[in-house]
Short mmCIF file of C-alpha atoms and ligand atoms in Angstrom, two decimals:
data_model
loop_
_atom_site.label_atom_id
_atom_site.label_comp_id
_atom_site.label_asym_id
_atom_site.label_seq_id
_atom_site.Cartn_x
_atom_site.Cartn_y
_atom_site.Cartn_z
CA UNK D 766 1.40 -8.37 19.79
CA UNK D 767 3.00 -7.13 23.50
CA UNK D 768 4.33 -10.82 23.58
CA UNK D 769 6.62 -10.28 19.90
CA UNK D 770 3.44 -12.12 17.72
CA UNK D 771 2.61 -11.37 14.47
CA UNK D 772 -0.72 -10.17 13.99
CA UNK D 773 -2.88 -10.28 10.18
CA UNK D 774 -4.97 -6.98 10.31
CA UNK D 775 -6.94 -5.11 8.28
CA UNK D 776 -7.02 -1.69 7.21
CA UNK D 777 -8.96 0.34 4.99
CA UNK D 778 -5.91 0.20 2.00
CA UNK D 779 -4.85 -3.47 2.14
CA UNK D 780 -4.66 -6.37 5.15
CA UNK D 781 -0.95 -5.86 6.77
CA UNK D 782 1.03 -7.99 8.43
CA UNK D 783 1.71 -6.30 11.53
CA UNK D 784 4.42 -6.39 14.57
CA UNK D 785 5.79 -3.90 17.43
CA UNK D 786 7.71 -1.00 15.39
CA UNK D 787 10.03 -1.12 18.21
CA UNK D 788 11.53 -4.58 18.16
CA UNK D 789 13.92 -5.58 16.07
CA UNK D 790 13.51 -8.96 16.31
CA UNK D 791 9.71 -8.45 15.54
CA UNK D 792 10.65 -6.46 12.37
CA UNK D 793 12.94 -8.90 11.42
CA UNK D 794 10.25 -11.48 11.52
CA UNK D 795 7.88 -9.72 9.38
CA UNK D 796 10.90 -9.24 6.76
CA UNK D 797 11.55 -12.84 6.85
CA UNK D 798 7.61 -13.70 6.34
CA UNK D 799 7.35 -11.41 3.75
CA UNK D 800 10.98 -12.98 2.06
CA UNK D 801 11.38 -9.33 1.75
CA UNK D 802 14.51 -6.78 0.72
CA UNK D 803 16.06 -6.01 4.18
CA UNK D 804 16.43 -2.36 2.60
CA UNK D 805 13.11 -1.50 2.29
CA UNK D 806 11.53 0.52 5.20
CA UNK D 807 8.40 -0.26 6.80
CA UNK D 808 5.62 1.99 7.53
CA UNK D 809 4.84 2.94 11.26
CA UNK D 810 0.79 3.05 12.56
CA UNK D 811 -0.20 4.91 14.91
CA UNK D 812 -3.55 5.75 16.66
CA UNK D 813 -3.85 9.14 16.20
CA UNK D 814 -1.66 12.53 15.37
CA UNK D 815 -0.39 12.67 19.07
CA UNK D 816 0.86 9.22 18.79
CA UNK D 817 2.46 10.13 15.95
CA UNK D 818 3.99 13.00 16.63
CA UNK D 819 5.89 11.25 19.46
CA UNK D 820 7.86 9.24 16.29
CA UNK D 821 8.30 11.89 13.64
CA UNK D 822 8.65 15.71 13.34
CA UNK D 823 5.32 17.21 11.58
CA UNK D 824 6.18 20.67 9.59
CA UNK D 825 2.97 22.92 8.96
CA UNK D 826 2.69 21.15 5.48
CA UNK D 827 2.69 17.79 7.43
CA UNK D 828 0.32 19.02 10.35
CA UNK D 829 -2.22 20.35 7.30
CA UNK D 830 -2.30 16.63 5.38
CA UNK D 831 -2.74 15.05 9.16
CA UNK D 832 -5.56 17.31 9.88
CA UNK D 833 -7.39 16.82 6.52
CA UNK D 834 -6.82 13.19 5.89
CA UNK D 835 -5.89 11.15 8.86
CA UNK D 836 -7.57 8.42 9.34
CA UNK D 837 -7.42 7.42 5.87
CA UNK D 838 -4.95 6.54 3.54
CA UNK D 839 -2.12 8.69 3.63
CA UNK D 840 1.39 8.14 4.33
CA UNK D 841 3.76 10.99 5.87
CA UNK D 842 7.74 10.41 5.19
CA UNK D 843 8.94 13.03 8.07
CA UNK D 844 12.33 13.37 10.35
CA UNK D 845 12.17 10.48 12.85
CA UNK D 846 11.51 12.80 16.55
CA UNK D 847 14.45 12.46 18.99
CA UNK D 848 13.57 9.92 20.95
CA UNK D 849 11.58 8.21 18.22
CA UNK D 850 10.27 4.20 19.63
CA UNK D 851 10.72 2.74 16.03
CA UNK D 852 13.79 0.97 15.50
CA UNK D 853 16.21 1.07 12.90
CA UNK D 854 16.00 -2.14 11.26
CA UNK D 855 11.66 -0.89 10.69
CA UNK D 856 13.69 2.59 8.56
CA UNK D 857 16.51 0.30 7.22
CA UNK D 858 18.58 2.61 9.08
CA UNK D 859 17.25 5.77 7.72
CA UNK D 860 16.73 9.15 9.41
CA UNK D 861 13.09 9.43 8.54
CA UNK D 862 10.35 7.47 9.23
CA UNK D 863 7.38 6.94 7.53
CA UNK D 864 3.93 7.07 9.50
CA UNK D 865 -0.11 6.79 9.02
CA UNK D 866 -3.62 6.34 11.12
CA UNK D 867 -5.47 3.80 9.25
CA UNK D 868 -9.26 4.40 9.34
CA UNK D 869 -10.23 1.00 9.92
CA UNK D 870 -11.68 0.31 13.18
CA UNK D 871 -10.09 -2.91 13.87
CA UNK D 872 -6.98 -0.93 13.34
CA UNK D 873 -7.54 1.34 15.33
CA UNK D 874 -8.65 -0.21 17.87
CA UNK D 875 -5.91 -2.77 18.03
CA UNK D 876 -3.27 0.72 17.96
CA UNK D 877 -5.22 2.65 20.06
CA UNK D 878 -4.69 -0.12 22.87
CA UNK D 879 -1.44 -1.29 21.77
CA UNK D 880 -0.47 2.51 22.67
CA UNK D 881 3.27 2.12 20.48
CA UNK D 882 3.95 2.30 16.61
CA UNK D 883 3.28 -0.95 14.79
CA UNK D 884 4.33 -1.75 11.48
CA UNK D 885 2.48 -3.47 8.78
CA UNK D 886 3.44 -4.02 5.45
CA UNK D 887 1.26 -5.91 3.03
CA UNK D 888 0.66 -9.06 4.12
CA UNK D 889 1.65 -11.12 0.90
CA UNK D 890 4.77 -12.39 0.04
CA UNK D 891 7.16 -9.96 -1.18
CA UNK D 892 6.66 -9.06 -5.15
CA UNK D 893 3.06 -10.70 -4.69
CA UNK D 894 -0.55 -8.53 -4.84
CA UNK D 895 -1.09 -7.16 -1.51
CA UNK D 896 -4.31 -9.13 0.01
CA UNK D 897 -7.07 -7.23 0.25
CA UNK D 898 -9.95 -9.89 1.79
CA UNK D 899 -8.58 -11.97 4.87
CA UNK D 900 -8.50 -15.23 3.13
CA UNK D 901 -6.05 -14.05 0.53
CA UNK D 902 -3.69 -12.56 3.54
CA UNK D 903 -4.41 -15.76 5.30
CA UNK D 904 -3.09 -17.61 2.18
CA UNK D 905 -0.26 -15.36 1.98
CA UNK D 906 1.48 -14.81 5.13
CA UNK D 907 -0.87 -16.59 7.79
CA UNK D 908 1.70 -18.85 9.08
CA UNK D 909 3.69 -16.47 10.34
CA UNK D 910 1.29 -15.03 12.07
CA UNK D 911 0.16 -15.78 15.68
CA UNK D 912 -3.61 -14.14 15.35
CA UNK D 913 -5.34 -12.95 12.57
CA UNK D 914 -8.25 -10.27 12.49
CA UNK D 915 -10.61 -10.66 10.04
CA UNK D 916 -12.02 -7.11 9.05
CA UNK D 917 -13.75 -7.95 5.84
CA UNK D 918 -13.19 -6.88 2.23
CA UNK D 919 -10.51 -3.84 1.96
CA UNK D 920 -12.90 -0.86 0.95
CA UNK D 921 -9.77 1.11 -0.82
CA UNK D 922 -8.15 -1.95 -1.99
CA UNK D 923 -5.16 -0.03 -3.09
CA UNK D 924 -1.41 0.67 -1.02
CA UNK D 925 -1.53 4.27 1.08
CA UNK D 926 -0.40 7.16 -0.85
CA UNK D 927 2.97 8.17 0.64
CA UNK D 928 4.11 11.81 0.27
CA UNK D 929 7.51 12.80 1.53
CA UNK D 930 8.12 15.75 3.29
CA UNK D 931 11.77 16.25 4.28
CA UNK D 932 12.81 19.09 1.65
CA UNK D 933 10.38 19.49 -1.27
CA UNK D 934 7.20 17.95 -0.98
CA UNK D 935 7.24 14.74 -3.11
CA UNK D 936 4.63 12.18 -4.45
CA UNK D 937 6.62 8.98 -3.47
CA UNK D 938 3.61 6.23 -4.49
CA UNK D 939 0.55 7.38 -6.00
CA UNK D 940 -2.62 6.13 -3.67
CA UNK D 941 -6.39 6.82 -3.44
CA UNK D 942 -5.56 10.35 -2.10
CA UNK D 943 -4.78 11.58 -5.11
CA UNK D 944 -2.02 14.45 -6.48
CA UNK D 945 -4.91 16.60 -7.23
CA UNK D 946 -6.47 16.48 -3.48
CA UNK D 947 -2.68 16.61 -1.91
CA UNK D 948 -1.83 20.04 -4.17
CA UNK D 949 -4.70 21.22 -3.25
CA UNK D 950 -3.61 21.47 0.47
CA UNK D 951 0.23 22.11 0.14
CA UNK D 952 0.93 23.48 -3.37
CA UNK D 953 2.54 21.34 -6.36
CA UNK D 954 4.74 18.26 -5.92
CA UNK D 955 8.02 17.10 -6.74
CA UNK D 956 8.42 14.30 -8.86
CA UNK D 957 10.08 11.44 -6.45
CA UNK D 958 13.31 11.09 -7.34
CA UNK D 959 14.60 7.45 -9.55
CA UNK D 960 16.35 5.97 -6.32
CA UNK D 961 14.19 3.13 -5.95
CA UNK D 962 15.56 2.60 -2.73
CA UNK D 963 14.16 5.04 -0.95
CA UNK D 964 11.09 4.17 -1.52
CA UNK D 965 10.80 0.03 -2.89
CA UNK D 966 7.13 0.15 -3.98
CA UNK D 967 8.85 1.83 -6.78
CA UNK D 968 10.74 -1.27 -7.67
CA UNK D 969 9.42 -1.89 -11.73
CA UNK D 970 8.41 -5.27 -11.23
CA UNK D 971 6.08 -5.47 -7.82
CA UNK D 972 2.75 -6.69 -6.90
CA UNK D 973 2.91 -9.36 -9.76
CA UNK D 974 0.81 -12.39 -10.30
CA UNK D 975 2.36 -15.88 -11.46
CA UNK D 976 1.22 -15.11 -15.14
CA UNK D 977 2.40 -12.38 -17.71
CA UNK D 978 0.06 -9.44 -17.11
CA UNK D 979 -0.75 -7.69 -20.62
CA UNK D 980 -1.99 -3.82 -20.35
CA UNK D 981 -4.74 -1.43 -22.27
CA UNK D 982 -6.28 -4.76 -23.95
CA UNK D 983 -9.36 -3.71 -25.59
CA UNK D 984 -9.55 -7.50 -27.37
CA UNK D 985 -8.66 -10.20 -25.49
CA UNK D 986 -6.80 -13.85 -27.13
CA UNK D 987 -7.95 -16.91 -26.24
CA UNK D 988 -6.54 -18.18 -23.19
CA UNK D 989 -6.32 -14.91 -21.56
CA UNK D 990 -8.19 -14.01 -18.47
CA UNK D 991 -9.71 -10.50 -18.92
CA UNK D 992 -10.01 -7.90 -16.46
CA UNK D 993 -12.45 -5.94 -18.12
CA UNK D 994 -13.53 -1.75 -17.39
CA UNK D 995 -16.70 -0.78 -18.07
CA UNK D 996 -20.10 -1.92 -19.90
CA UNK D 997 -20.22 -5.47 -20.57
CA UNK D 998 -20.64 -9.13 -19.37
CA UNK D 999 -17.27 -10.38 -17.99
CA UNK D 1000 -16.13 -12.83 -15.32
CA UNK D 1001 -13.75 -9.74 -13.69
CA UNK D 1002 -14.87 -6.73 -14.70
CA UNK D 1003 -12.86 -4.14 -12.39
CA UNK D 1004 -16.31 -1.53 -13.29
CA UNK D 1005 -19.14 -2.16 -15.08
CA UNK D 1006 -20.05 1.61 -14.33
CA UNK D 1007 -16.44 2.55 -15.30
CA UNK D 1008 -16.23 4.02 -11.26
CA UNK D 1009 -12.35 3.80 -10.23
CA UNK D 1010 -13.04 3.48 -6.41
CA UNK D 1011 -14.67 0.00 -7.44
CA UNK D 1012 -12.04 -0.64 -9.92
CA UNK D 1013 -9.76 0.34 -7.19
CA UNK D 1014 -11.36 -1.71 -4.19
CA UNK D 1015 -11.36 -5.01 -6.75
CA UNK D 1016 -7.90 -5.04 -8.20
CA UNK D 1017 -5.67 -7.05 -6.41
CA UNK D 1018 -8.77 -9.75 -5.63
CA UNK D 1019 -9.20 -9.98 -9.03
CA UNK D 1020 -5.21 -9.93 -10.38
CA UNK D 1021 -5.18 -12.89 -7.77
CA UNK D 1022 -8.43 -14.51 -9.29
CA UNK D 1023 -7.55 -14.81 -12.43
CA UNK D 1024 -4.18 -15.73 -11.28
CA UNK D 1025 -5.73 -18.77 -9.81
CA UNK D 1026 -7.32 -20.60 -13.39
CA UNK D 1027 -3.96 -20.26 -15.01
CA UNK D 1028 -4.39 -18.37 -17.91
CA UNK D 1029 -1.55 -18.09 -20.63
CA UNK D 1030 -1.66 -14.47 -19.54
CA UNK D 1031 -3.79 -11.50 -17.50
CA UNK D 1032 -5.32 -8.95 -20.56
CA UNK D 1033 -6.46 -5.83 -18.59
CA UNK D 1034 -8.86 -3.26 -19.76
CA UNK D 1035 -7.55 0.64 -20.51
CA UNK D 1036 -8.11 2.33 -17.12
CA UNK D 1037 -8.41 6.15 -17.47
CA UNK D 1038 -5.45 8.06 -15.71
CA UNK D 1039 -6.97 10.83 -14.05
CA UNK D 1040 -7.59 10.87 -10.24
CA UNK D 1041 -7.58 7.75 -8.70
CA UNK D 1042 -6.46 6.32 -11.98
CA UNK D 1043 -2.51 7.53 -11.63
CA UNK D 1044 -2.60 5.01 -9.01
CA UNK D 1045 -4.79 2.17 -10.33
CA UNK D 1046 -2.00 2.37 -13.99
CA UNK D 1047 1.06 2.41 -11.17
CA UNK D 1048 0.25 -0.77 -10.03
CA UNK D 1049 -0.52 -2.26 -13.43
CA UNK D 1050 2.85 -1.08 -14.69
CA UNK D 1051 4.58 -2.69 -12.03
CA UNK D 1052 2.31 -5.91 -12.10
CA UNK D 1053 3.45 -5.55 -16.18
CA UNK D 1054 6.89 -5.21 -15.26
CA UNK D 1055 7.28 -2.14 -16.56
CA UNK D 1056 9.09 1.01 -14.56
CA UNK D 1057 5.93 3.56 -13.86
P1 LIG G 2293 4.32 -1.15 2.25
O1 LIG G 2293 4.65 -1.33 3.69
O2 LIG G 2293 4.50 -2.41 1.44
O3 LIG G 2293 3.00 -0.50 2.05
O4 LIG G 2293 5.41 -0.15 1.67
C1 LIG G 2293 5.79 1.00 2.37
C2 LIG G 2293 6.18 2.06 1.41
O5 LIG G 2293 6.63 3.23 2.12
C3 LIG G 2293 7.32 1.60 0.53
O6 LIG G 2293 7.18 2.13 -0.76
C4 LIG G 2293 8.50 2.18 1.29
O7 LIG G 2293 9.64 2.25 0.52
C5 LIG G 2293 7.95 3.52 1.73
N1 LIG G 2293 8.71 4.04 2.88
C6 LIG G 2293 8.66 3.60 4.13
N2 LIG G 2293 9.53 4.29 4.93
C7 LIG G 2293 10.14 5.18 4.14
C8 LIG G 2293 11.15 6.16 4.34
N3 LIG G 2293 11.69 6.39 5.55
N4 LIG G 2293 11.55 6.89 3.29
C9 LIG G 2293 10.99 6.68 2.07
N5 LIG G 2293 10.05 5.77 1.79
C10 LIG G 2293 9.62 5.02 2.81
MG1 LIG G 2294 3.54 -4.12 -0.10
#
């Protein structure tokens, strides 16, 4: 990674795909991997708070969500500091920056002796489900890369939720932290505003397999592959026990699965909307094509 390689690593959400934050020639790598919008801005890891409060400015509202859920799956959209290491082309040229410490210990181990921001977006293709087991990111993006870390199944399975805090607090992508937890700490949220640019996981159709992708299919047709929620004998069932961390943790694996036997479509089970849910139905819509 010190010598401008791309590196496959896992976290805790999904595996990344993940270069020095403050090269541009490294970021422009990982765009052109990915076959990715140049607009879209990448997210900066870090090691730990102090690490990243040498990139961004933390408010009190920031410093609380730090303190309560870092390591883990939350991302902070903050001021970039003054003398902030990651480079433009990582913000696509914006004056914020958007930073996390994954809870993975492969991650951080590989940050905490890197010692700068990395990025690491998703390591599919862009538009495809994010890998969440190392031979899908190896499938997906392992050319490009000059090492890959194999870490094991993704125990989220899901992207970070990513909150931005630059004038209202505002839910940008729903995540495995969930609204409820984040009000909780910093009182109610904004709704993120339409301009998918700002944030591009918000694009309607993302994180889409090669077939049609049908939602809230109690009944399946013939020909269908069915990811299935809740009680019953199927070849993907997301839950048996209807639990939305497994649901959650199996998504994308199983999206791709069925993907892979070429059905005339993906039928997916109702998934309740409450908690974790709000996220799980985000990335369905958007697998769907539909605007969330
Ligand atoms: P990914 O790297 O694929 O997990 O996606 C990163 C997410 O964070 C995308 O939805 C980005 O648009 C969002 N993001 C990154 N940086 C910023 C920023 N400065 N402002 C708003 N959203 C951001
Ligand atoms: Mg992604």
């Amino acid at each position: 990674m010190r010598a401008g390689g791309l590196v496959i690593l896992p976290t805790e959400t999904v595996y990344g795909l993940a270069g020095d934050a403050s090269d541009p020639a490294v970021v422009a790598a990982i765009f052109e991997a990915k076959g990715r919008p140049r607009f879209n801005p990448l997210i900066s890891h870090v090691a730990d708070l102090a690490a990243a409060e040498k990139i961004a400015i933390f408010d009190d509202r920031a410093r609380k969500l730090a303190e309560r859920f870092w390591p883990g799956p939350l991302t902070l959209v903050l001021p970039i500091a003054p003398d902030t290491p990651v480079c433009d082309l990582a913000r696509a040229g914006l004056d914020t920056v958007a930073v996390r410490v994954p809870g993975h210990p492969m991650a951080h181990a590989l940050l905490a002796r890197f010692g700068g921001p990395v990025v690491a977006p998703s390591a599919n293709r862009s538009g495809r489900p994010s890998p969440t087991n190392f031979a899908d990111a190896v499938e997906e993006t392992g050319v490009s890369a000059a090492a890959a870390l194999d870490g094991g199944p993704c125990e989220v399975g899901l992207e970070s939720t990513v909150v931005a805090l630059l004038d209202e607090a505002r839910l940008l992508r729903p995540g495995s932290v969930t609204r409820a937890e984040i009000e909780a700490l910093i009182g109610p949220l904004a709704e993120a505003e339409a301009d998918a640019k700002r944030s591009p996981g918000r694009l309607a159709r993302h994180y889409s397999p090669k077939a049609p992708v049908r939602l809230n299919v109690e009944t399946p047709e013939p020909g269908e592959a069915y990811l299935a929620f809740g009680p019953g004998d199927h070849r993907w069932n997301l839950s048996p026990s209807s639990d939305l961390r497994e649901a959650a943790a199996r998504l994308f694996a199983y999206l791709r699965d069925a993907d892979r036997t070429d059905p005339i479509a993906i039928a997916v089970a109702p998934i309740p909307g409450h908690g974790l849910g709000e996220a799980i139905n985000d990335r369905l819509k958007r697998a769907a094509g539909f605007v969330g």
